[in-house]
Amino acid sequence: MASVDYYAVLGVSRDASQEEIKRAFRRKARETHPDVADDPDAEERFKLINEAYEVLSDEQKRANYDRYGTPDPRVGGFGSDYSGFGDFFGINDIFETFFGGVSAGMGGRAVRTDGRDMSVQVTITLEEAAAGVEREISVTRLGPCAACNATGVSPGGSVKACPECGGTGQRRTVRRTILGVMQSLAPCERCGATGRIVEPPCPACGGSGRAQVTERVTVSIPAGIADGQTLRVPGAGEAGVRGAQSGDLLVRVRVAEHEFLHREGDDLHVMAVLNIAQAALGATVTVPGLGGDEMVEVPAGTQAGDVLRLKGRGMPGLRGGRGDLHVHVRVEVPRKLDKRQRELLRELGETFGTGRGSKTPIERIKDWLGA
């Protein structure tokens, strides 16, 4: 059973026409095809989009999906522990072809009445991820029908056991064949395999007890959350059939890239650009931080590529503590100098000698020969 809303997957409303569904599918398929998409989960998203289109493009599957939360509320398998074995070996198809149902003794899977989980995505800034934030988002879902208070029944009506199947949700058929007497089970068409019927059904929801609503949901995002983590809002997903348990709303949090700060776990990284004088003499510089500019003491003789650490100035951890801010040093050599700057640097360079002591190469050779 799908755990996401097929309509949300394709980005269409629940009353979308077949043409709108087809256009949405083609657009989404082009965007998420593994051959063109860079996302690591592109293949899974592409499969889910195809699954959604397969259900919503078929009128019968779509009708079952809208009413019962499943595109094909059928029975099958060898009981709850081995459900699906019959389908795997094709046994169900054989009995369906020759005897009109599933073989006797194969337990039927119950039609899903609980609401399904739904998923949405919200994007926040790095600063919001560090401080924690509440976001109000709009969610369109199948919610409890207000007209019948989610019962699915019109005023004065009631929910009864289906007289066709006796409340089991399955029709049993006995047939005589050349192999002997065969019994088969098939979903009850009158009650949609639920075993219950409503008389008379609520005209607003057709007896399902739920109708499409758009609601505002407040999501509390904790400080320190990482990009891609998912939060669960219990009961904010799809409502169950006729008052059954609602699904949850799964909120995937994306943290937008920061202009200057790069995050690795709870640590943050930032670049500090120094001129050659600051690197040689030491200086106090400012770099971007979460709460504004951070003051960094650069020691004299700092080299390009050195990393200075500001302890506890990174991201807060979800379980407490705080990461560090790592300041990566880049020494910027000027490309253009005026006359005075050239003279000063030349004088300075002469005071440094050759880089291997104050002696010239000829003097060092003479010293070596005389050793």
mmCIF file of C-alpha atoms in Angstrom:
data_model
loop_
_atom_site.group_PDB
_atom_site.id
_atom_site.type_symbol
_atom_site.label_atom_id
_atom_site.label_comp_id
_atom_site.label_asym_id
_atom_site.label_seq_id
_atom_site.Cartn_x
_atom_site.Cartn_y
_atom_site.Cartn_z
ATOM 1 C CA MET A 1 0.000 0.000 0.000
ATOM 2 C CA ALA A 2 1.337 3.387 -0.934
ATOM 3 C CA SER A 3 2.318 5.597 1.986
ATOM 4 C CA VAL A 4 1.991 8.886 0.112
ATOM 5 C CA ASP A 5 -0.822 10.722 -1.604
ATOM 6 C CA TYR A 6 -0.869 9.820 -5.325
ATOM 7 C CA TYR A 7 -2.480 13.176 -6.143
ATOM 8 C CA ALA A 8 0.284 14.992 -4.282
ATOM 9 C CA VAL A 9 2.919 12.909 -6.066
ATOM 10 C CA LEU A 10 1.676 14.167 -9.443
ATOM 11 C CA GLY A 11 0.865 17.634 -8.102
ATOM 12 C CA VAL A 12 -2.811 17.626 -9.112
ATOM 13 C CA SER A 13 -6.075 18.130 -7.243
ATOM 14 C CA ARG A 14 -8.422 15.254 -6.461
ATOM 15 C CA ASP A 15 -10.938 16.452 -9.038
ATOM 16 C CA ALA A 16 -8.323 16.690 -11.808
ATOM 17 C CA SER A 17 -9.362 15.477 -15.268
ATOM 18 C CA GLN A 18 -7.621 12.615 -17.040
ATOM 19 C CA GLU A 19 -5.966 15.099 -19.388
ATOM 20 C CA GLU A 20 -4.597 17.093 -16.420
ATOM 21 C CA ILE A 21 -3.289 13.886 -14.834
ATOM 22 C CA LYS A 22 -1.599 12.869 -18.090
ATOM 23 C CA ARG A 23 0.073 16.272 -18.515
ATOM 24 C CA ALA A 24 1.256 16.272 -14.897
ATOM 25 C CA PHE A 25 2.665 12.757 -15.273
ATOM 26 C CA ARG A 26 4.617 13.650 -18.404
ATOM 27 C CA ARG A 27 6.067 16.759 -16.784
ATOM 28 C CA LYS A 28 7.048 14.959 -13.587
ATOM 29 C CA ALA A 29 8.484 11.993 -15.508
ATOM 30 C CA ARG A 30 10.731 14.305 -17.534
ATOM 31 C CA GLU A 31 11.945 16.075 -14.393
ATOM 32 C CA THR A 32 12.736 12.931 -12.383
ATOM 33 C CA HIS A 33 13.924 10.490 -15.045
ATOM 34 C CA PRO A 34 17.173 8.934 -13.720
ATOM 35 C CA ASP A 35 18.946 9.730 -16.990
ATOM 36 C CA VAL A 36 18.466 13.485 -16.574
ATOM 37 C CA ALA A 37 17.944 14.100 -12.838
ATOM 38 C CA ASP A 38 20.931 14.589 -10.519
ATOM 39 C CA ASP A 39 19.102 13.726 -7.277
ATOM 40 C CA PRO A 40 20.288 10.454 -5.681
ATOM 41 C CA ASP A 41 16.641 9.455 -5.057
ATOM 42 C CA ALA A 42 15.535 10.219 -8.639
ATOM 43 C CA GLU A 43 14.986 6.551 -9.501
ATOM 44 C CA GLU A 44 12.689 5.966 -6.498
ATOM 45 C CA ARG A 45 10.735 9.154 -7.238
ATOM 46 C CA PHE A 46 10.403 8.104 -10.881
ATOM 47 C CA LYS A 47 8.978 4.723 -9.834
ATOM 48 C CA LEU A 48 6.510 6.411 -7.454
ATOM 49 C CA ILE A 49 5.336 8.798 -10.192
ATOM 50 C CA ASN A 50 4.696 5.842 -12.521
ATOM 51 C CA GLU A 51 2.822 4.029 -9.748
ATOM 52 C CA ALA A 52 0.636 7.082 -9.123
ATOM 53 C CA TYR A 53 -0.147 7.480 -12.826
ATOM 54 C CA GLU A 54 -1.003 3.792 -13.206
ATOM 55 C CA VAL A 55 -3.681 4.157 -10.509
ATOM 56 C CA LEU A 56 -5.087 7.592 -11.342
ATOM 57 C CA SER A 57 -5.234 7.002 -15.108
ATOM 58 C CA ASP A 58 -7.476 3.964 -14.615
ATOM 59 C CA GLU A 59 -11.054 4.998 -13.774
ATOM 60 C CA GLN A 60 -11.887 1.867 -11.760
ATOM 61 C CA LYS A 61 -8.626 1.895 -9.784
ATOM 62 C CA ARG A 62 -9.007 5.607 -9.151
ATOM 63 C CA ALA A 63 -12.583 5.159 -7.888
ATOM 64 C CA ASN A 64 -11.504 2.383 -5.499
ATOM 65 C CA TYR A 65 -8.513 4.439 -4.373
ATOM 66 C CA ASP A 66 -10.663 7.507 -3.635
ATOM 67 C CA ARG A 67 -13.253 5.515 -1.711
ATOM 68 C CA TYR A 68 -11.290 2.808 0.084
ATOM 69 C CA GLY A 69 -7.700 4.059 0.092
ATOM 70 C CA THR A 70 -6.533 1.234 -2.177
ATOM 71 C CA PRO A 71 -6.726 0.887 -5.978
ATOM 72 C CA ASP A 72 -7.625 -2.814 -5.857
ATOM 73 C CA PRO A 73 -9.287 -4.065 -2.614
ATOM 74 C CA ARG A 74 -8.930 -7.759 -3.428
ATOM 75 C CA VAL A 75 -8.157 -10.855 -1.357
ATOM 76 C CA GLY A 76 -5.254 -13.229 -1.742
ATOM 77 C CA GLY A 77 -2.322 -14.984 -0.122
ATOM 78 C CA PHE A 78 -1.995 -17.801 2.440
ATOM 79 C CA GLY A 79 -3.118 -15.838 5.484
ATOM 80 C CA SER A 80 -1.534 -12.862 7.215
ATOM 81 C CA ASP A 81 1.949 -14.370 7.545
ATOM 82 C CA TYR A 82 2.197 -15.378 3.889
ATOM 83 C CA SER A 83 0.100 -12.775 2.104
ATOM 84 C CA GLY A 84 1.260 -12.397 -1.443
ATOM 85 C CA PHE A 85 2.532 -15.977 -1.969
ATOM 86 C CA GLY A 86 -0.515 -16.825 -4.035
ATOM 87 C CA ASP A 87 -0.003 -13.804 -6.239
ATOM 88 C CA PHE A 88 3.706 -14.576 -6.531
ATOM 89 C CA PHE A 89 3.115 -18.028 -7.975
ATOM 90 C CA GLY A 90 0.105 -16.962 -10.045
ATOM 91 C CA ILE A 91 -2.274 -19.221 -8.093
ATOM 92 C CA ASN A 92 -4.825 -16.471 -7.598
ATOM 93 C CA ASP A 93 -4.908 -15.733 -11.309
ATOM 94 C CA ILE A 94 -5.479 -19.419 -12.105
ATOM 95 C CA PHE A 95 -8.422 -19.740 -9.725
ATOM 96 C CA GLU A 96 -9.790 -16.384 -10.896
ATOM 97 C CA THR A 97 -9.748 -17.625 -14.501
ATOM 98 C CA PHE A 98 -11.272 -21.063 -13.958
ATOM 99 C CA PHE A 99 -13.402 -20.678 -10.837
ATOM 100 C CA GLY A 100 -14.150 -16.947 -10.574
ATOM 101 C CA GLY A 101 -12.261 -16.217 -7.359
ATOM 102 C CA VAL A 102 -9.519 -17.238 -4.951
ATOM 103 C CA SER A 103 -9.214 -20.862 -3.861
ATOM 104 C CA ALA A 104 -10.903 -21.924 -0.637
ATOM 105 C CA GLY A 105 -8.735 -21.776 2.444
ATOM 106 C CA MET A 106 -6.781 -18.722 1.288
ATOM 107 C CA GLY A 107 -7.438 -15.981 3.786
ATOM 108 C CA GLY A 108 -8.458 -12.599 2.417
ATOM 109 C CA ARG A 109 -6.633 -9.383 3.133
ATOM 110 C CA ALA A 110 -8.805 -6.819 4.865
ATOM 111 C CA VAL A 111 -9.597 -3.640 2.985
ATOM 112 C CA ARG A 112 -7.706 -0.711 4.413
ATOM 113 C CA THR A 113 -9.894 1.696 6.350
ATOM 114 C CA ASP A 114 -7.201 3.628 8.227
ATOM 115 C CA GLY A 115 -6.060 6.849 6.595
ATOM 116 C CA ARG A 116 -2.761 6.883 4.746
ATOM 117 C CA ASP A 117 0.281 8.944 5.648
ATOM 118 C CA MET A 118 0.894 12.026 3.528
ATOM 119 C CA SER A 119 4.159 13.822 2.831
ATOM 120 C CA VAL A 120 5.032 17.477 2.288
ATOM 121 C CA GLN A 121 8.269 19.447 2.112
ATOM 122 C CA VAL A 122 9.249 22.703 3.797
ATOM 123 C CA THR A 123 12.403 24.791 3.276
ATOM 124 C CA ILE A 124 14.033 26.831 6.047
ATOM 125 C CA THR A 125 17.201 28.916 6.383
ATOM 126 C CA LEU A 126 20.343 27.826 8.209
ATOM 127 C CA GLU A 127 19.634 30.445 10.885
ATOM 128 C CA GLU A 128 16.136 28.999 11.392
ATOM 129 C CA ALA A 129 17.620 25.503 11.635
ATOM 130 C CA ALA A 130 19.964 26.755 14.334
ATOM 131 C CA ALA A 131 17.307 28.546 16.394
ATOM 132 C CA GLY A 132 14.293 26.294 15.750
ATOM 133 C CA VAL A 133 11.153 27.628 14.116
ATOM 134 C CA GLU A 134 7.412 27.026 13.744
ATOM 135 C CA ARG A 135 6.024 26.889 10.227
ATOM 136 C CA GLU A 136 2.366 26.940 9.210
ATOM 137 C CA ILE A 137 1.761 24.981 6.026
ATOM 138 C CA SER A 138 -1.332 24.406 3.908
ATOM 139 C CA VAL A 139 -2.381 20.775 3.468
ATOM 140 C CA THR A 140 -5.117 19.499 1.155
ATOM 141 C CA ARG A 141 -6.269 16.070 2.291
ATOM 142 C CA LEU A 142 -9.223 13.754 2.775
ATOM 143 C CA GLY A 143 -10.443 14.923 6.172
ATOM 144 C CA PRO A 144 -13.431 13.933 8.330
ATOM 145 C CA CYS A 145 -16.695 14.819 6.587
ATOM 146 C CA ALA A 146 -18.310 17.693 8.450
ATOM 147 C CA ALA A 147 -21.779 16.962 7.039
ATOM 148 C CA CYS A 148 -22.071 13.550 8.718
ATOM 149 C CA ASN A 149 -19.429 13.928 11.441
ATOM 150 C CA ALA A 150 -17.304 11.291 9.674
ATOM 151 C CA THR A 151 -19.940 8.550 10.064
ATOM 152 C CA GLY A 152 -20.782 8.363 6.354
ATOM 153 C CA VAL A 153 -24.488 8.149 7.216
ATOM 154 C CA SER A 154 -27.266 10.606 6.468
ATOM 155 C CA PRO A 155 -29.389 11.813 9.426
ATOM 156 C CA GLY A 156 -31.620 8.968 10.580
ATOM 157 C CA GLY A 157 -29.548 6.335 8.772
ATOM 158 C CA SER A 158 -27.304 3.601 10.146
ATOM 159 C CA VAL A 159 -24.349 1.321 9.377
ATOM 160 C CA LYS A 160 -25.328 -2.323 8.939
ATOM 161 C CA ALA A 161 -23.709 -5.609 8.128
ATOM 162 C CA CYS A 162 -23.796 -6.254 4.400
ATOM 163 C CA PRO A 163 -26.633 -8.706 3.667
ATOM 164 C CA GLU A 164 -24.803 -9.944 0.559
ATOM 165 C CA CYS A 165 -21.731 -11.270 2.382
ATOM 166 C CA GLY A 166 -23.017 -11.381 5.973
ATOM 167 C CA GLY A 167 -20.473 -8.802 7.090
ATOM 168 C CA THR A 168 -17.395 -10.769 5.981
ATOM 169 C CA GLY A 169 -16.576 -8.610 2.976
ATOM 170 C CA GLN A 170 -16.216 -11.757 0.830
ATOM 171 C CA ARG A 171 -18.552 -13.761 -1.332
ATOM 172 C CA ARG A 172 -18.121 -17.541 -1.197
ATOM 173 C CA THR A 173 -18.987 -19.498 -4.305
ATOM 174 C CA VAL A 174 -19.250 -23.288 -4.545
ATOM 175 C CA ARG A 175 -18.805 -24.912 -7.981
ATOM 176 C CA ARG A 176 -18.711 -28.431 -9.250
ATOM 177 C CA THR A 177 -15.837 -29.078 -11.627
ATOM 178 C CA ILE A 178 -14.086 -32.057 -13.140
ATOM 179 C CA LEU A 179 -11.698 -31.828 -10.172
ATOM 180 C CA GLY A 180 -14.520 -32.005 -7.678
ATOM 181 C CA VAL A 181 -16.309 -29.396 -5.579
ATOM 182 C CA MET A 182 -14.340 -26.166 -5.475
ATOM 183 C CA GLN A 183 -14.972 -23.187 -3.237
ATOM 184 C CA SER A 184 -13.764 -19.714 -4.117
ATOM 185 C CA LEU A 185 -13.732 -16.339 -2.406
ATOM 186 C CA ALA A 186 -14.152 -12.985 -4.102
ATOM 187 C CA PRO A 187 -14.529 -9.420 -2.800
ATOM 188 C CA CYS A 188 -18.123 -8.479 -2.123
ATOM 189 C CA GLU A 189 -19.092 -5.890 -4.703
ATOM 190 C CA ARG A 190 -22.019 -4.466 -2.766
ATOM 191 C CA CYS A 191 -20.016 -3.321 0.268
ATOM 192 C CA GLY A 192 -16.666 -2.904 -1.490
ATOM 193 C CA ALA A 193 -15.228 -5.773 0.596
ATOM 194 C CA THR A 194 -15.693 -3.788 3.843
ATOM 195 C CA GLY A 195 -18.523 -5.957 5.213
ATOM 196 C CA ARG A 196 -20.578 -2.853 6.072
ATOM 197 C CA ILE A 197 -23.085 -0.732 4.212
ATOM 198 C CA VAL A 198 -24.577 2.636 5.104
ATOM 199 C CA GLU A 199 -28.255 3.345 4.568
ATOM 200 C CA PRO A 200 -28.740 5.973 3.391
ATOM 201 C CA PRO A 201 -25.190 7.257 2.691
ATOM 202 C CA CYS A 202 -24.220 10.851 3.338
ATOM 203 C CA PRO A 203 -24.643 12.775 0.067
ATOM 204 C CA ALA A 204 -21.596 14.930 0.816
ATOM 205 C CA CYS A 205 -19.064 12.080 1.094
ATOM 206 C CA GLY A 206 -20.880 9.154 -0.558
ATOM 207 C CA GLY A 207 -20.778 7.134 2.663
ATOM 208 C CA SER A 208 -16.994 7.166 3.151
ATOM 209 C CA GLY A 209 -17.112 9.606 6.076
ATOM 210 C CA ARG A 210 -14.419 11.818 4.608
ATOM 211 C CA ALA A 211 -14.224 14.710 2.185
ATOM 212 C CA GLN A 212 -11.501 16.859 0.672
ATOM 213 C CA VAL A 213 -10.478 19.768 2.888
ATOM 214 C CA THR A 214 -7.658 22.312 2.944
ATOM 215 C CA GLU A 215 -6.260 22.993 6.393
ATOM 216 C CA ARG A 216 -3.414 24.921 8.014
ATOM 217 C CA VAL A 217 -1.032 22.746 10.035
ATOM 218 C CA THR A 218 1.601 24.175 12.380
ATOM 219 C CA VAL A 219 4.885 22.258 12.374
ATOM 220 C CA SER A 220 7.427 22.767 15.165
ATOM 221 C CA ILE A 221 10.932 22.379 13.750
ATOM 222 C CA PRO A 222 13.531 21.787 16.499
ATOM 223 C CA ALA A 223 16.857 23.620 16.723
ATOM 224 C CA GLY A 224 19.701 21.676 15.146
ATOM 225 C CA ILE A 225 17.637 19.801 12.553
ATOM 226 C CA ALA A 226 19.643 18.611 9.549
ATOM 227 C CA ASP A 227 18.827 18.937 5.884
ATOM 228 C CA GLY A 228 16.606 16.075 4.690
ATOM 229 C CA GLN A 229 15.304 14.998 8.102
ATOM 230 C CA THR A 230 11.601 14.141 8.384
ATOM 231 C CA LEU A 231 9.201 15.177 11.137
ATOM 232 C CA ARG A 232 5.947 13.322 11.858
ATOM 233 C CA VAL A 233 2.719 15.153 12.755
ATOM 234 C CA PRO A 234 0.362 12.454 14.147
ATOM 235 C CA GLY A 235 -3.194 12.407 12.792
ATOM 236 C CA ALA A 236 -2.624 15.190 10.247
ATOM 237 C CA GLY A 237 -2.580 12.832 7.263
ATOM 238 C CA GLU A 238 -5.511 11.307 5.393
ATOM 239 C CA ALA A 239 -8.619 10.635 7.497
ATOM 240 C CA GLY A 240 -9.777 7.035 7.898
ATOM 241 C CA VAL A 241 -12.945 5.650 6.355
ATOM 242 C CA ARG A 242 -16.006 6.375 8.516
ATOM 243 C CA GLY A 243 -14.048 7.485 11.570
ATOM 244 C CA ALA A 244 -11.158 5.015 11.361
ATOM 245 C CA GLN A 245 -7.707 6.166 12.458
ATOM 246 C CA SER A 246 -6.151 8.999 10.478
ATOM 247 C CA GLY A 247 -2.712 8.772 8.947
ATOM 248 C CA ASP A 248 0.199 11.041 9.819
ATOM 249 C CA LEU A 249 1.717 13.992 8.002
ATOM 250 C CA LEU A 250 5.395 13.473 7.186
ATOM 251 C CA VAL A 251 7.222 16.791 6.829
ATOM 252 C CA ARG A 252 10.587 16.639 5.067
ATOM 253 C CA VAL A 253 12.744 19.593 6.082
ATOM 254 C CA ARG A 254 15.196 21.090 3.598
ATOM 255 C CA VAL A 255 17.792 23.580 4.880
ATOM 256 C CA ALA A 256 18.727 26.123 2.225
ATOM 257 C CA GLU A 257 22.394 26.699 1.368
ATOM 258 C CA HIS A 258 23.957 29.651 3.218
ATOM 259 C CA GLU A 259 25.852 32.320 1.287
ATOM 260 C CA PHE A 260 28.992 32.092 3.454
ATOM 261 C CA LEU A 261 28.646 29.211 5.917
ATOM 262 C CA HIS A 262 29.060 25.536 5.036
ATOM 263 C CA ARG A 263 27.664 22.928 7.410
ATOM 264 C CA GLU A 264 29.137 19.517 8.225
ATOM 265 C CA GLY A 265 27.176 17.836 10.986
ATOM 266 C CA ASP A 266 27.037 20.328 13.857
ATOM 267 C CA ASP A 267 30.214 22.133 12.723
ATOM 268 C CA LEU A 268 30.258 25.182 10.459
ATOM 269 C CA HIS A 269 33.009 26.295 8.080
ATOM 270 C CA VAL A 270 33.735 29.787 6.819
ATOM 271 C CA MET A 271 36.507 31.486 4.798
ATOM 272 C CA ALA A 272 38.625 34.406 6.087
ATOM 273 C CA VAL A 273 40.626 36.388 3.518
ATOM 274 C CA LEU A 274 43.780 38.099 4.850
ATOM 275 C CA ASN A 275 46.309 40.343 3.182
ATOM 276 C CA ILE A 276 49.988 39.512 3.510
ATOM 277 C CA ALA A 277 50.520 42.061 6.265
ATOM 278 C CA GLN A 278 47.696 40.683 8.398
ATOM 279 C CA ALA A 279 48.980 37.139 7.971
ATOM 280 C CA ALA A 280 52.530 38.141 8.908
ATOM 281 C CA LEU A 281 51.796 40.535 11.772
ATOM 282 C CA GLY A 282 48.538 39.062 13.096
ATOM 283 C CA ALA A 283 45.208 40.853 13.175
ATOM 284 C CA THR A 284 41.645 40.843 14.427
ATOM 285 C CA VAL A 285 39.187 40.157 11.585
ATOM 286 C CA THR A 286 35.458 39.507 11.311
ATOM 287 C CA VAL A 287 33.805 36.560 9.593
ATOM 288 C CA PRO A 288 30.096 35.718 9.087
ATOM 289 C CA GLY A 289 28.496 33.638 11.838
ATOM 290 C CA LEU A 290 25.038 32.395 12.752
ATOM 291 C CA GLY A 291 24.225 35.351 14.987
ATOM 292 C CA GLY A 292 26.070 37.956 12.940
ATOM 293 C CA ASP A 293 29.762 38.743 12.520
ATOM 294 C CA GLU A 294 32.258 36.811 14.653
ATOM 295 C CA MET A 295 35.575 38.340 15.804
ATOM 296 C CA VAL A 296 38.590 36.142 15.045
ATOM 297 C CA GLU A 297 42.080 36.682 16.493
ATOM 298 C CA VAL A 298 44.590 35.771 13.785
ATOM 299 C CA PRO A 299 48.064 35.041 15.261
ATOM 300 C CA ALA A 300 51.177 36.440 13.637
ATOM 301 C CA GLY A 301 52.736 34.148 11.034
ATOM 302 C CA THR A 302 49.452 32.529 10.014
ATOM 303 C CA GLN A 303 49.838 30.612 6.762
ATOM 304 C CA ALA A 304 47.465 30.155 3.851
ATOM 305 C CA GLY A 305 45.362 27.037 4.483
ATOM 306 C CA ASP A 306 45.553 27.266 8.274
ATOM 307 C CA VAL A 307 42.282 26.620 10.120
ATOM 308 C CA LEU A 308 41.303 28.548 13.242
ATOM 309 C CA ARG A 309 38.591 27.097 15.492
ATOM 310 C CA LEU A 310 35.965 29.033 17.420
ATOM 311 C CA LYS A 311 34.714 26.488 19.943
ATOM 312 C CA GLY A 312 30.975 26.262 20.475
ATOM 313 C CA ARG A 313 30.098 28.745 17.706
ATOM 314 C CA GLY A 314 28.609 26.154 15.334
ATOM 315 C CA MET A 315 25.169 24.536 15.138
ATOM 316 C CA PRO A 316 23.286 23.260 18.201
ATOM 317 C CA GLY A 317 22.912 19.496 18.409
ATOM 318 C CA LEU A 318 19.493 17.837 18.539
ATOM 319 C CA ARG A 319 20.634 15.978 21.654
ATOM 320 C CA GLY A 320 22.449 18.899 23.250
ATOM 321 C CA GLY A 321 25.867 20.459 22.888
ATOM 322 C CA ARG A 322 27.048 22.671 20.089
ATOM 323 C CA GLY A 323 29.465 22.370 17.195
ATOM 324 C CA ASP A 324 32.415 24.615 16.353
ATOM 325 C CA LEU A 325 33.031 27.307 13.752
ATOM 326 C CA HIS A 326 36.113 26.501 11.633
ATOM 327 C CA VAL A 327 37.726 29.528 9.998
ATOM 328 C CA HIS A 328 39.764 28.626 6.898
ATOM 329 C CA VAL A 329 42.475 31.167 6.120
ATOM 330 C CA ARG A 330 43.232 32.389 2.614
ATOM 331 C CA VAL A 331 46.082 34.844 2.112
ATOM 332 C CA GLU A 332 45.420 37.189 -0.772
ATOM 333 C CA VAL A 333 48.490 38.370 -2.703
ATOM 334 C CA PRO A 334 47.873 41.730 -4.426
ATOM 335 C CA ARG A 335 47.944 41.588 -8.228
ATOM 336 C CA LYS A 336 48.602 45.321 -8.710
ATOM 337 C CA LEU A 337 50.896 47.549 -6.652
ATOM 338 C CA ASP A 338 51.609 51.249 -6.830
ATOM 339 C CA LYS A 339 55.184 52.575 -6.882
ATOM 340 C CA ARG A 340 55.448 53.092 -3.129
ATOM 341 C CA GLN A 341 54.099 49.625 -2.363
ATOM 342 C CA ARG A 342 56.650 48.068 -4.711
ATOM 343 C CA GLU A 343 59.483 49.923 -3.021
ATOM 344 C CA LEU A 344 58.356 48.882 0.436
ATOM 345 C CA LEU A 345 57.941 45.224 -0.532
ATOM 346 C CA ARG A 346 61.325 45.224 -2.267
ATOM 347 C CA GLU A 347 62.977 46.627 0.845
ATOM 348 C CA LEU A 348 61.145 44.090 2.978
ATOM 349 C CA GLY A 349 62.151 41.262 0.689
ATOM 350 C CA GLU A 350 65.819 42.228 0.940
ATOM 351 C CA THR A 351 65.662 41.943 4.710
ATOM 352 C CA PHE A 352 64.483 38.317 4.364
ATOM 353 C CA GLY A 353 67.620 37.324 2.484
ATOM 354 C CA THR A 354 67.551 34.494 -0.031
ATOM 355 C CA GLY A 355 65.179 32.320 1.933
ATOM 356 C CA ARG A 356 67.985 29.908 3.043
ATOM 357 C CA GLY A 357 70.037 32.210 5.195
ATOM 358 C CA SER A 358 71.830 35.481 4.453
ATOM 359 C CA LYS A 359 74.730 34.004 2.382
ATOM 360 C CA THR A 360 74.680 34.025 -1.425
ATOM 361 C CA PRO A 361 74.861 30.752 -3.390
ATOM 362 C CA ILE A 362 78.579 31.386 -4.260
ATOM 363 C CA GLU A 363 79.388 31.923 -0.588
ATOM 364 C CA ARG A 364 77.645 28.687 0.383
ATOM 365 C CA ILE A 365 79.622 26.723 -2.276
ATOM 366 C CA LYS A 366 82.917 28.151 -1.011
ATOM 367 C CA ASP A 367 81.992 27.149 2.526
ATOM 368 C CA TRP A 368 81.231 23.624 1.359
ATOM 369 C CA LEU A 369 84.522 23.257 -0.551
ATOM 370 C CA GLY A 370 86.484 24.529 2.379
ATOM 371 C CA ALA A 371 84.825 22.203 4.862
#
